[in-house]
């Protein structure tokens, strides 16, 4: 599923679609919240720093494990110094500076394909965690 990112309304739609797809794949509520938070940060970066673009939501399967790949692509100015941009506290927009580094902590994998003047694609992957062990019954 490919969704445009060109306005604040699009950001809300991306969050809603990520949550619904994650729920459909069996992600628990905490995992859904982490995915939606990461998607929100990355979609906002796409809009604010990249001038808009698109989000791609792709269900994954690896054997019996299900997951979700989210890609955010823009044709903006690209990231001048990726290592610096991945540092907690670094910001070009006056925020908390937790966008890329924060998103990375919320998923299993994060990759960034960027080049100054060519735009940026940020891809994250999360896998459904195993079913928690059942707790013993209280006595």
XYZ file of C-alpha atoms in Angstrom:
139
model
C 0.000 0.000 0.000
C 1.425 3.387 -1.003
C 0.134 6.562 0.638
C 0.940 10.178 -0.244
C 2.489 12.467 2.355
C 1.724 16.077 1.520
C -0.236 17.455 4.476
C -0.967 16.986 8.173
C -4.128 15.073 7.185
C -1.916 12.611 5.270
C 0.162 12.082 8.432
C -2.965 11.069 10.336
C -3.977 8.696 7.525
C -0.508 7.061 7.510
C -0.681 6.518 11.285
C -4.158 4.995 10.993
C -3.139 2.633 8.187
C 0.035 1.532 10.011
C -1.960 0.759 13.171
C -4.628 -1.180 11.249
C -2.093 -3.188 9.241
C -0.044 -3.968 12.360
C -3.172 -5.121 14.202
C -4.191 -7.295 11.245
C -0.738 -8.938 11.278
C -0.992 -9.796 14.981
C 1.209 -7.120 16.536
C 0.329 -6.546 20.188
C -0.842 -3.163 21.419
C 2.599 -2.093 22.672
C 4.213 -3.107 19.372
C 1.486 -1.284 17.444
C 2.127 1.859 19.467
C 5.870 1.655 18.803
C 5.274 1.214 15.067
C 2.785 4.071 14.896
C 5.176 6.321 16.835
C 8.066 5.498 14.493
C 5.821 5.966 11.445
C 4.584 9.303 12.756
C 8.137 10.605 13.252
C 9.319 9.412 9.859
C 6.228 10.638 8.002
C 6.599 14.062 9.638
C 10.275 14.162 8.591
C 9.190 13.308 5.051
C 6.756 16.216 5.053
C 8.762 18.841 6.945
C 12.330 18.155 5.803
C 11.683 16.460 2.463
C 8.815 18.627 1.249
C 6.451 15.649 1.088
C 6.655 12.259 -0.523
C 5.119 8.884 0.134
C 4.876 6.045 2.620
C 4.839 2.412 1.587
C 3.357 -0.176 3.965
C 4.334 -3.768 3.191
C 3.383 -6.884 5.207
C 6.247 -9.405 5.485
C 6.504 -13.132 6.135
C 9.599 -15.103 7.040
C 8.646 -18.686 7.695
C 5.976 -18.508 10.375
C 6.977 -15.009 11.496
C 5.075 -11.982 10.281
C 6.342 -8.451 10.117
C 5.875 -5.040 8.613
C 8.140 -2.904 6.422
C 7.501 0.836 6.288
C 9.351 2.993 3.755
C 9.217 6.785 3.677
C 10.536 8.450 0.516
C 10.985 12.096 -0.420
C 12.755 14.049 -3.158
C 14.012 16.724 -0.779
C 17.535 17.976 -0.167
C 18.781 14.725 1.372
C 20.644 14.425 4.653
C 24.021 16.157 4.655
C 25.552 14.222 7.560
C 23.706 10.970 8.269
C 25.895 10.010 11.236
C 25.123 13.340 12.898
C 21.417 13.059 12.009
C 21.277 9.679 13.796
C 22.602 11.238 17.026
C 20.138 11.797 19.880
C 19.465 15.492 20.295
C 20.414 16.511 16.759
C 17.719 18.599 15.120
C 17.351 20.912 12.166
C 13.750 21.743 12.945
C 13.798 22.906 16.553
C 12.338 19.646 17.915
C 13.747 17.252 20.490
C 16.094 15.629 17.988
C 14.734 12.127 18.519
C 13.224 11.486 15.063
C 15.644 9.075 13.366
C 17.405 7.838 16.497
C 14.108 7.464 18.341
C 12.499 5.597 15.450
C 15.498 3.250 15.331
C 14.926 2.240 18.957
C 11.269 1.389 18.262
C 11.830 -1.154 15.465
C 14.066 -4.126 14.682
C 15.788 -2.570 11.653
C 16.212 0.938 10.254
C 18.055 1.840 7.066
C 18.538 5.236 5.457
C 19.299 5.778 1.784
C 20.148 9.426 1.235
C 22.364 11.647 -0.797
C 22.513 15.430 -0.711
C 20.354 16.797 -3.520
C 18.741 13.411 -4.250
C 16.257 12.901 -1.437
C 15.897 10.307 1.275
C 14.300 6.923 1.824
C 14.026 5.642 5.383
C 12.934 2.025 5.779
C 12.025 0.323 9.036
C 11.151 -3.302 9.701
C 9.456 -4.760 12.761
C 8.578 -8.380 13.442
C 5.670 -9.665 15.501
C 7.032 -10.734 18.884
C 6.279 -14.220 20.123
C 3.295 -14.895 22.298
C 4.234 -14.162 25.919
C 4.426 -17.151 28.234
C 1.274 -17.570 30.251
C 1.451 -16.579 33.882
C 0.770 -19.209 36.512
C -2.646 -18.968 38.091
C -2.646 -17.225 41.491
C -3.232 -19.585 44.404
